[in-house]
PDB file of C-alpha atoms in Angstrom:
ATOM      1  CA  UNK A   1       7.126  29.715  -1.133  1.00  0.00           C
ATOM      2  CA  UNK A   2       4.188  28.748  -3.187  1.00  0.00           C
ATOM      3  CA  UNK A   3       1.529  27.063  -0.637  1.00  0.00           C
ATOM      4  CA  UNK A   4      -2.387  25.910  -0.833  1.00  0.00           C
ATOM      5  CA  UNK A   5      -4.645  25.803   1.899  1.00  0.00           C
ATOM      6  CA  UNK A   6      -7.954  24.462   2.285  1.00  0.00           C
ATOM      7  CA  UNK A   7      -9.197  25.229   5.755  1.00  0.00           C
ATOM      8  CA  UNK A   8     -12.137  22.927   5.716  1.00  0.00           C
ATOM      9  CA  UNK A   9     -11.177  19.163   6.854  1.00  0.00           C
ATOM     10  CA  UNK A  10     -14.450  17.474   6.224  1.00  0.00           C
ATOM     11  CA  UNK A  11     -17.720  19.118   5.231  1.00  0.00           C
ATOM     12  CA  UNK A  12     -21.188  17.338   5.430  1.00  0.00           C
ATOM     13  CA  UNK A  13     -24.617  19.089   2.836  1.00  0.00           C
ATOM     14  CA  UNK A  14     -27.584  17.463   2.639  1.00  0.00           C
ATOM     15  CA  UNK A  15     -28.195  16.004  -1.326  1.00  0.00           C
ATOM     16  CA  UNK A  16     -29.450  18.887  -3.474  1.00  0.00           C
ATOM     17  CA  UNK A  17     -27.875  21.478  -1.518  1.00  0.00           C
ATOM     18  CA  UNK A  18     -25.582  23.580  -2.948  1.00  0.00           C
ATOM     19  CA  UNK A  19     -21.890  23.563  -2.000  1.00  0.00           C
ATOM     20  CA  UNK A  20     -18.682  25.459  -1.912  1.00  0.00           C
ATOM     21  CA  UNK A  21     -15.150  24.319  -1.113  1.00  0.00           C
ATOM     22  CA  UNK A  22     -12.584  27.004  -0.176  1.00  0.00           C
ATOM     23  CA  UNK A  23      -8.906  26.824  -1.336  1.00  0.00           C
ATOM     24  CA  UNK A  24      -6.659  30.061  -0.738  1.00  0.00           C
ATOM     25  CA  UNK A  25      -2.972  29.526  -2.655  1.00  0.00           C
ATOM     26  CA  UNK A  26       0.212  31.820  -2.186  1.00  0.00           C
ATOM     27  CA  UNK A  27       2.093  32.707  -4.768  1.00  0.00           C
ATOM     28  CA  UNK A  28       3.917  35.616  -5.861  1.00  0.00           C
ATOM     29  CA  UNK A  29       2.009  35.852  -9.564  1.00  0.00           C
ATOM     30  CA  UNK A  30      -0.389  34.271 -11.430  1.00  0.00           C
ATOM     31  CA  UNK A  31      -0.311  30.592 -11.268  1.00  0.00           C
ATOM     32  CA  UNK A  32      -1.991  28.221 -12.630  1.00  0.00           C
ATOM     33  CA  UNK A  33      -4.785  26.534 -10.109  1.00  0.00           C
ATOM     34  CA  UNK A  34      -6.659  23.069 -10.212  1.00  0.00           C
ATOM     35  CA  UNK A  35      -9.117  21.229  -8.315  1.00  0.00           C
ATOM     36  CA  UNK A  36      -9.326  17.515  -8.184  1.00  0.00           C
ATOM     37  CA  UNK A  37     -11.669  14.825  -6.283  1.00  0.00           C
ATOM     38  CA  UNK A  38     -10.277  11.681  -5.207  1.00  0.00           C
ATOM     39  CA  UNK A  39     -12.471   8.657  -4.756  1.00  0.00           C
ATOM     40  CA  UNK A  40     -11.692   6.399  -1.941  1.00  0.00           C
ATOM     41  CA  UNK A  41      -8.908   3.808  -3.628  1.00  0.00           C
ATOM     42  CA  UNK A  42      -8.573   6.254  -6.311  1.00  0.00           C
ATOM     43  CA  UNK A  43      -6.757   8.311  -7.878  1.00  0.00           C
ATOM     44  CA  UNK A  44      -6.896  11.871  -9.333  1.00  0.00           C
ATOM     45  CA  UNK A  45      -9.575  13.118 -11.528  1.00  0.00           C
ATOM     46  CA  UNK A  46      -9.022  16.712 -13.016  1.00  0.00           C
ATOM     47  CA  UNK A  47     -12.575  18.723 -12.300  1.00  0.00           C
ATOM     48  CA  UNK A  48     -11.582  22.433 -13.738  1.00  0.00           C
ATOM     49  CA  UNK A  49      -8.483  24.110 -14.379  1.00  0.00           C
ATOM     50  CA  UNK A  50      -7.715  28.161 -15.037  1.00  0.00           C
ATOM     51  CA  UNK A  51      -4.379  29.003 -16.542  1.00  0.00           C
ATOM     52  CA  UNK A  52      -5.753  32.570 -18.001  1.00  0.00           C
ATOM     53  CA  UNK A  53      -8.617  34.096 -19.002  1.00  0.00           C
ATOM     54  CA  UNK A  54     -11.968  34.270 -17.755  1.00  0.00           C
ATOM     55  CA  UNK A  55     -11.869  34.064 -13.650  1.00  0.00           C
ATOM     56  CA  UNK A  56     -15.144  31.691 -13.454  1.00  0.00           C
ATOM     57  CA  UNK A  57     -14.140  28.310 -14.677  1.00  0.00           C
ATOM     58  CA  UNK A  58     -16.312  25.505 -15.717  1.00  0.00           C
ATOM     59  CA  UNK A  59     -15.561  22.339 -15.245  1.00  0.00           C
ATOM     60  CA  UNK A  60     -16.939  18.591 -15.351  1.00  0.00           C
ATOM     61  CA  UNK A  61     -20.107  17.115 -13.406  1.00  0.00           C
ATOM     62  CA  UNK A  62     -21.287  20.486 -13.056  1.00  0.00           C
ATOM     63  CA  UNK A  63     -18.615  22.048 -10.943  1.00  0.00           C
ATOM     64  CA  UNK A  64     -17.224  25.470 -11.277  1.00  0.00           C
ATOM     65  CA  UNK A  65     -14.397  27.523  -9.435  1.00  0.00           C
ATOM     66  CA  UNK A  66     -13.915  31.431  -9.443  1.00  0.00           C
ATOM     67  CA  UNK A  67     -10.710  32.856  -9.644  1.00  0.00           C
ATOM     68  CA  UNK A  68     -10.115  35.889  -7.135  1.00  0.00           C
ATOM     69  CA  UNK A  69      -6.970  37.675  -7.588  1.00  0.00           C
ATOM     70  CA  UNK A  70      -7.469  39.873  -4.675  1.00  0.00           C
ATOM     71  CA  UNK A  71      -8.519  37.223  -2.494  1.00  0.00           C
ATOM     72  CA  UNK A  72      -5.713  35.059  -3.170  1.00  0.00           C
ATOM     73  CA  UNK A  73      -8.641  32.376  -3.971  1.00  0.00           C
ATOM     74  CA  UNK A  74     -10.194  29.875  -6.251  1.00  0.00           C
ATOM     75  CA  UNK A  75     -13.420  28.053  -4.426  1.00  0.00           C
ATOM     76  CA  UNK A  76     -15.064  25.181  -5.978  1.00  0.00           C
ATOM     77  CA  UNK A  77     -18.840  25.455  -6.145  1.00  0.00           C
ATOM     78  CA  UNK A  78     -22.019  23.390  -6.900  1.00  0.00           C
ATOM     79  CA  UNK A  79     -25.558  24.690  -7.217  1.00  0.00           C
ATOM     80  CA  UNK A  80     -26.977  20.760  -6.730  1.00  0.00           C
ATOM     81  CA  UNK A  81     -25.127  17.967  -4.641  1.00  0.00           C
ATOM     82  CA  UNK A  82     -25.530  14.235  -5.595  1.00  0.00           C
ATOM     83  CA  UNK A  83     -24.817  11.585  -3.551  1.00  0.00           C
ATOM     84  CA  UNK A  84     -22.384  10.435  -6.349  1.00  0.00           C
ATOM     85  CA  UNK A  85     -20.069  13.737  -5.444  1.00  0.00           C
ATOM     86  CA  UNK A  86     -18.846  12.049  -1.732  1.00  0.00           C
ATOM     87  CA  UNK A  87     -15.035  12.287  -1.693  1.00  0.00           C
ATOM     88  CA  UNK A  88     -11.877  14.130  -1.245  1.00  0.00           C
ATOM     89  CA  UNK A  89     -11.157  17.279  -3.149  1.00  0.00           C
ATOM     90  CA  UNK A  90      -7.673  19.098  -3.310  1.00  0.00           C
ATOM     91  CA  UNK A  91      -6.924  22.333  -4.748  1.00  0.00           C
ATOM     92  CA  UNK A  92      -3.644  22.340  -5.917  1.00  0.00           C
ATOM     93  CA  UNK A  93      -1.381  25.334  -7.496  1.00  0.00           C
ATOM     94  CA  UNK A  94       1.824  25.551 -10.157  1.00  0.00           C
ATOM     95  CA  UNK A  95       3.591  28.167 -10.626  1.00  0.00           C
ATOM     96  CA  UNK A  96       5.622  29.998 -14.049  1.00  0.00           C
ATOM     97  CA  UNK A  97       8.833  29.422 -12.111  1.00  0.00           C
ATOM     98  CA  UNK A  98       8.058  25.733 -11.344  1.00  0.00           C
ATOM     99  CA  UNK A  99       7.986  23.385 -14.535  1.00  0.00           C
ATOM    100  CA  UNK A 100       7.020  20.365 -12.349  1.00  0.00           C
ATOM    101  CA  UNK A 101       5.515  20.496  -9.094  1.00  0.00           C
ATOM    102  CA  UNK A 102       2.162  20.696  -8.237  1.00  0.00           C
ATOM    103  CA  UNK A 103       1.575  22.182  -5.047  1.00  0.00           C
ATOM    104  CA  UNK A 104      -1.372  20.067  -3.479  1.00  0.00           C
ATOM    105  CA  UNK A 105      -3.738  21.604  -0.428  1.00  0.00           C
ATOM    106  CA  UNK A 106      -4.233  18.783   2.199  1.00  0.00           C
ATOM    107  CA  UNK A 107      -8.107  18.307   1.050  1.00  0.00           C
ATOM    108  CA  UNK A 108     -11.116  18.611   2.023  1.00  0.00           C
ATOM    109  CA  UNK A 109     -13.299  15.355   2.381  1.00  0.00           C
ATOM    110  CA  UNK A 110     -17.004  15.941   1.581  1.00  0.00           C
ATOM    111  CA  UNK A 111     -19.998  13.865   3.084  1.00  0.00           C
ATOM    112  CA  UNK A 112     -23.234  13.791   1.617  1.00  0.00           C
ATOM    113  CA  UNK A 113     -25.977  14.004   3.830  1.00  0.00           C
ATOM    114  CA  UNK A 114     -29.350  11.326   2.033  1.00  0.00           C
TER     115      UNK A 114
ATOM    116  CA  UNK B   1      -8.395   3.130 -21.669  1.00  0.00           C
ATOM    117  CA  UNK B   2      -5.371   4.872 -22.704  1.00  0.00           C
ATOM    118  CA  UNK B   3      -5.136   6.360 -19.099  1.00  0.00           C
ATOM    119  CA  UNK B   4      -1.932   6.372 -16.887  1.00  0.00           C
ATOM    120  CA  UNK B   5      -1.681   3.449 -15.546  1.00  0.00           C
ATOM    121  CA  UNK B   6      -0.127   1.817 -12.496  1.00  0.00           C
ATOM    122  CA  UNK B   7       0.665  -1.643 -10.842  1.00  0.00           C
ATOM    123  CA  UNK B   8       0.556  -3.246  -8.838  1.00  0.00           C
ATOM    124  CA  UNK B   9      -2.356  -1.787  -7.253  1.00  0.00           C
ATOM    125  CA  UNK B  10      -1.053  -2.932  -3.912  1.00  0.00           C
ATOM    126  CA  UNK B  11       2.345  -3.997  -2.710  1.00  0.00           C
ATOM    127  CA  UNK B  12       3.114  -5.933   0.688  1.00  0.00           C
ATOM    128  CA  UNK B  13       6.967  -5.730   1.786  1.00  0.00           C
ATOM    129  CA  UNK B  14       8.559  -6.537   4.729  1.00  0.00           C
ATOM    130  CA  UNK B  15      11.238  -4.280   6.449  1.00  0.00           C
ATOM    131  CA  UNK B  16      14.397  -4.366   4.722  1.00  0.00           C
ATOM    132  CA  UNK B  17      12.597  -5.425   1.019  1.00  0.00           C
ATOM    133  CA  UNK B  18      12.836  -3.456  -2.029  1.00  0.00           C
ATOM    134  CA  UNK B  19       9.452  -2.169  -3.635  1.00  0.00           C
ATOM    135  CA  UNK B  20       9.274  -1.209  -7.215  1.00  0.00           C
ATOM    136  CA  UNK B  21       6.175   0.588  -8.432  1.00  0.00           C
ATOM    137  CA  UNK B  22       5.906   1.167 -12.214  1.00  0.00           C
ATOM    138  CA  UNK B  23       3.853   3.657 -14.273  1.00  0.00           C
ATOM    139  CA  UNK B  24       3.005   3.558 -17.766  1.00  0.00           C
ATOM    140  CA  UNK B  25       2.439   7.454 -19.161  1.00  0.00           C
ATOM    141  CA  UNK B  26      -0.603   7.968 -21.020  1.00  0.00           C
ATOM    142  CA  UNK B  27       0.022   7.935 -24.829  1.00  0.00           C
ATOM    143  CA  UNK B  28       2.114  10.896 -26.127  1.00  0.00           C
ATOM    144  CA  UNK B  29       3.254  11.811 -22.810  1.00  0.00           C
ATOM    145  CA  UNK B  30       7.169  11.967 -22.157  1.00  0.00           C
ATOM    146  CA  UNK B  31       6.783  14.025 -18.904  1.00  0.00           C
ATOM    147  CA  UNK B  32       5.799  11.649 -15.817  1.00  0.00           C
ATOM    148  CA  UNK B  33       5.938  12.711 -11.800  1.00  0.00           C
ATOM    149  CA  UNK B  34       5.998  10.571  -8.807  1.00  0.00           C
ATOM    150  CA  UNK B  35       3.581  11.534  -5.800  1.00  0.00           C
ATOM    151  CA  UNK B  36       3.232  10.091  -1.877  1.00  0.00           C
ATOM    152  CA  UNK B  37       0.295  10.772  -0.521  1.00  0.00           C
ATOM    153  CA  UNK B  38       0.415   9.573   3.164  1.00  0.00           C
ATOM    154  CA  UNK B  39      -3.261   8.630   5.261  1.00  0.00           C
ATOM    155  CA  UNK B  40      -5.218  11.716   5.493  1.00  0.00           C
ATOM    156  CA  UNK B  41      -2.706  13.849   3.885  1.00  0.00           C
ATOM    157  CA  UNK B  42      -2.535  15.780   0.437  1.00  0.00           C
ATOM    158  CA  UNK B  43      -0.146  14.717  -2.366  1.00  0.00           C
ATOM    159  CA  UNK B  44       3.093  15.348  -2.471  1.00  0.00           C
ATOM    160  CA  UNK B  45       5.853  16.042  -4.888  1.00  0.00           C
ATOM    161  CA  UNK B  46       8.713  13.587  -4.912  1.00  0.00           C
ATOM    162  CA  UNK B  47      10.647  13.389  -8.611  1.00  0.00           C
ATOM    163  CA  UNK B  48       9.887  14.955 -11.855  1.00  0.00           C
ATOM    164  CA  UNK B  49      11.318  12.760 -15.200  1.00  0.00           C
ATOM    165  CA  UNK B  50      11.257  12.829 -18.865  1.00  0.00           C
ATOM    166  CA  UNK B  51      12.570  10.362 -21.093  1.00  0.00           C
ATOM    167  CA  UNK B  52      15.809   9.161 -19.583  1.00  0.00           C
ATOM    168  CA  UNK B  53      16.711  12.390 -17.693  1.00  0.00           C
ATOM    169  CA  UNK B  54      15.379  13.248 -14.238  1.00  0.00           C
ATOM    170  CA  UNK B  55      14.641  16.809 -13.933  1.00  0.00           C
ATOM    171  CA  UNK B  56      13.329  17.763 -10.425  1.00  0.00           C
ATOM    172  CA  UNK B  57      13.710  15.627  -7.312  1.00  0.00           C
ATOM    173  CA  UNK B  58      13.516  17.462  -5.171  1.00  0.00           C
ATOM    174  CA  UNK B  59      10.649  15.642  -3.351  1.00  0.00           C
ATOM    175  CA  UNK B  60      12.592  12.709  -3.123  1.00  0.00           C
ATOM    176  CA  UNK B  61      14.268  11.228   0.329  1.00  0.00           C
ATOM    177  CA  UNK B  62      17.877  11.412   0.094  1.00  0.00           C
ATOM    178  CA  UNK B  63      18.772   7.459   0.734  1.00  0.00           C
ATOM    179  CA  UNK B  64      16.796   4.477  -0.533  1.00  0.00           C
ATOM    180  CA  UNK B  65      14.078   6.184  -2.876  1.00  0.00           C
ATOM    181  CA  UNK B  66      15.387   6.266  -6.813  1.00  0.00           C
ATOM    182  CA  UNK B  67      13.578   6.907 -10.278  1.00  0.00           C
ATOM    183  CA  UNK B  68      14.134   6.222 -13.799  1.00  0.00           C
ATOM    184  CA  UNK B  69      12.187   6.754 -17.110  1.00  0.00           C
ATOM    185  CA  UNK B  70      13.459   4.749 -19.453  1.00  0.00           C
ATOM    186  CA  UNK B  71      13.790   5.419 -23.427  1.00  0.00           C
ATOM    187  CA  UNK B  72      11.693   2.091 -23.583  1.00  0.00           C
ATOM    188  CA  UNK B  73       9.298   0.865 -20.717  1.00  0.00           C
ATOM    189  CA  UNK B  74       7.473   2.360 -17.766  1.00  0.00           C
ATOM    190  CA  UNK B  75       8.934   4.819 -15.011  1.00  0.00           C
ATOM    191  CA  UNK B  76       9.607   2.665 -12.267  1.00  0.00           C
ATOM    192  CA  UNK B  77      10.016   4.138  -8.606  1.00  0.00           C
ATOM    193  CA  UNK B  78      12.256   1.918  -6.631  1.00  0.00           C
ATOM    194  CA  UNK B  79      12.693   2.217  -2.552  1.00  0.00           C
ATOM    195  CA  UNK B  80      15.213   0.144  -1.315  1.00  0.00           C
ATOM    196  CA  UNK B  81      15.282  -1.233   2.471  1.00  0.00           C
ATOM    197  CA  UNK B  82      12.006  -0.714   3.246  1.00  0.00           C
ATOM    198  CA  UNK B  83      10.528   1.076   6.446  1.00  0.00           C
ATOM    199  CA  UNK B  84       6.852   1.223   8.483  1.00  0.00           C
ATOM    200  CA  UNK B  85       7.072   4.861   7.242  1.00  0.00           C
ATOM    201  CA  UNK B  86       7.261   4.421   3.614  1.00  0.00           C
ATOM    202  CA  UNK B  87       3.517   2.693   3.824  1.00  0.00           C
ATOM    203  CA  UNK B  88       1.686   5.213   1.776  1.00  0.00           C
ATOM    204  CA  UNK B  89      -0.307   5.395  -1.738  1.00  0.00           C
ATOM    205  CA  UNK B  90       2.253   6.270  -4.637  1.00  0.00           C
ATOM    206  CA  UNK B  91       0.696   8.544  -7.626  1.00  0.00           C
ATOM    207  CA  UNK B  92       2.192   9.030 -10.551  1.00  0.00           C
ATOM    208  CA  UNK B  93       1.091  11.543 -13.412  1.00  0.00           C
ATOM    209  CA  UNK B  94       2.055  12.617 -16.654  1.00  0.00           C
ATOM    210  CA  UNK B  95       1.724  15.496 -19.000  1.00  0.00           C
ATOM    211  CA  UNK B  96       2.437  16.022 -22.724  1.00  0.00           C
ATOM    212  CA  UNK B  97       4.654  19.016 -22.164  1.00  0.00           C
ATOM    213  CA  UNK B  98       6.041  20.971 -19.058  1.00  0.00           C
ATOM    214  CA  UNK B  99       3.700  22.437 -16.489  1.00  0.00           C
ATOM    215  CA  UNK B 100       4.150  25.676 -17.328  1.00  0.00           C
ATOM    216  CA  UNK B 101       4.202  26.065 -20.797  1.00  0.00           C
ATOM    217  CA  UNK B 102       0.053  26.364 -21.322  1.00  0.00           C
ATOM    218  CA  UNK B 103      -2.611  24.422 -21.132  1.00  0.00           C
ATOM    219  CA  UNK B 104      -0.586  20.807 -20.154  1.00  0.00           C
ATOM    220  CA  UNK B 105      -2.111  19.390 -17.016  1.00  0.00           C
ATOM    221  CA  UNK B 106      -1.144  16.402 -15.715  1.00  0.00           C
ATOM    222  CA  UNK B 107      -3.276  13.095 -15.413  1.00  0.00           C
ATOM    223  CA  UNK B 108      -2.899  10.530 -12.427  1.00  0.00           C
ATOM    224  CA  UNK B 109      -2.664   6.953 -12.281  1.00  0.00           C
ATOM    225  CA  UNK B 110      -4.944   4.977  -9.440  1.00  0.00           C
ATOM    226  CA  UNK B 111      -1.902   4.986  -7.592  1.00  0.00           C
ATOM    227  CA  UNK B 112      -0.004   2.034  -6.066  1.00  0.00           C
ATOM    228  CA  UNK B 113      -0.735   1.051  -2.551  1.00  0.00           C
ATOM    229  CA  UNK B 114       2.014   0.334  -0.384  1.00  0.00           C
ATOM    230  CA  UNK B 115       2.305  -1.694   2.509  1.00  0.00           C
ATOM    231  CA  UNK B 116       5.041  -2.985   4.781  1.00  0.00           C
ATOM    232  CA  UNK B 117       4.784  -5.268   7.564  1.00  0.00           C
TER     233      UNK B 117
END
């Protein structure tokens, strides 16, 4: 069964610092892997998506996630926190089988530190 | 904003009520998804619709929860006889074309706050 994890709960970096979020998915192939952040009362806002291609994504507000086939992975990483990047992010996976369900990780919920 | 959009925002209900949460697909989407996404939890999957045809609902409680897309209005996600555990944010999302057929991700709505006293 297809499944995301995201083994950090909460994570607190100081403003400037650089950051990385982990996510590890299972799945039997390729699939398709997103991260999104969630403001508090929010809702969803894609940051980067891979479907194919080249493994090191770019996405907006200056994030970027690698694709690691071998690692069964696909962190989220910042060179340069801003205060403005405080909230929850969720990985989240879809399979070729599955035309419809995204498969979200239970998210990690990021603290800036002034 | 031509976004995916939701209301009401919030919802109070009392036990035994019906709550019906509606979501408008962004323009030139047909493909719309329903999401609960209980306190300090992750998203997750109840029912997958396109126009008038529901195609995955898997994620959806057997008794009281129902969804419809409609060939004119918004999706509408009705749960009927409340409970204290249906208090939870409801997402919905849509996408131009199936998941898995490229590059079709799907956009959220701000979600619909539910509450039940």
């Amino acid at each position: 069964a297809q499944s995301v994890t995201q083994p950090d709960i909460h994570i607190t970096v100081s403003e400037g610092a650089s950051l990385e979020l982990r996510c590890n998915y299972s799945y039997g192939a390729t699939p398709y892997l997103f991260w999104y952040v969630q403001s508090p009362g929010q809702g969803l806002q894609l940051l980067l998506k891979y479907f194919s291609g080249d493994t090191l994504v770019q996405g907006i507000k200056g994030f970027e996630a690698e694709f690691k086939r071998s690692q069964s992975s696909f962190n989220l990483r910042k060179p340069s926190v801003h205060w403005s990047d405080a909230a929850e992010y969720f990985c989240a996976v879809v399979g070729y089988s599955s035309a419809s369900k995204i498969i979200f990780g239970s998210g990690t919920r990021l603290s800036i530190r002034p | 904003n031509a976004g995916v959009m939701q209301n009401p925002r919030h919802l109070v209900r009392r036990r035994g009520q019906e709550a019906r949460l509606r979501c408008s697909p962004m323009k030139g989407h047909s493909h719309v998804y329903w999401y609960r996404q209980l306190p300090e939890e992750g998203l997750k999957f109840m029912v997958y619709l396109q126009k008038e045809n529901i195609i995955d609902e898997s994620g959806m409680p057997k008794e009281r929860f129902s969804a419809e897309f409609p060939k004119e209005g918004p999706s509408i996600l009705r749960i009927q006889q409340v409970v204290r555990g249906d208090s939870a944010a409801y997402f919905c999302a849509s996408s131009q074309g199936p998941m898995n057929t490229g590059n079709q991700p799907q956009h959220f709505g701000d979600g619909t706050r539910l509450s039940i006293l």
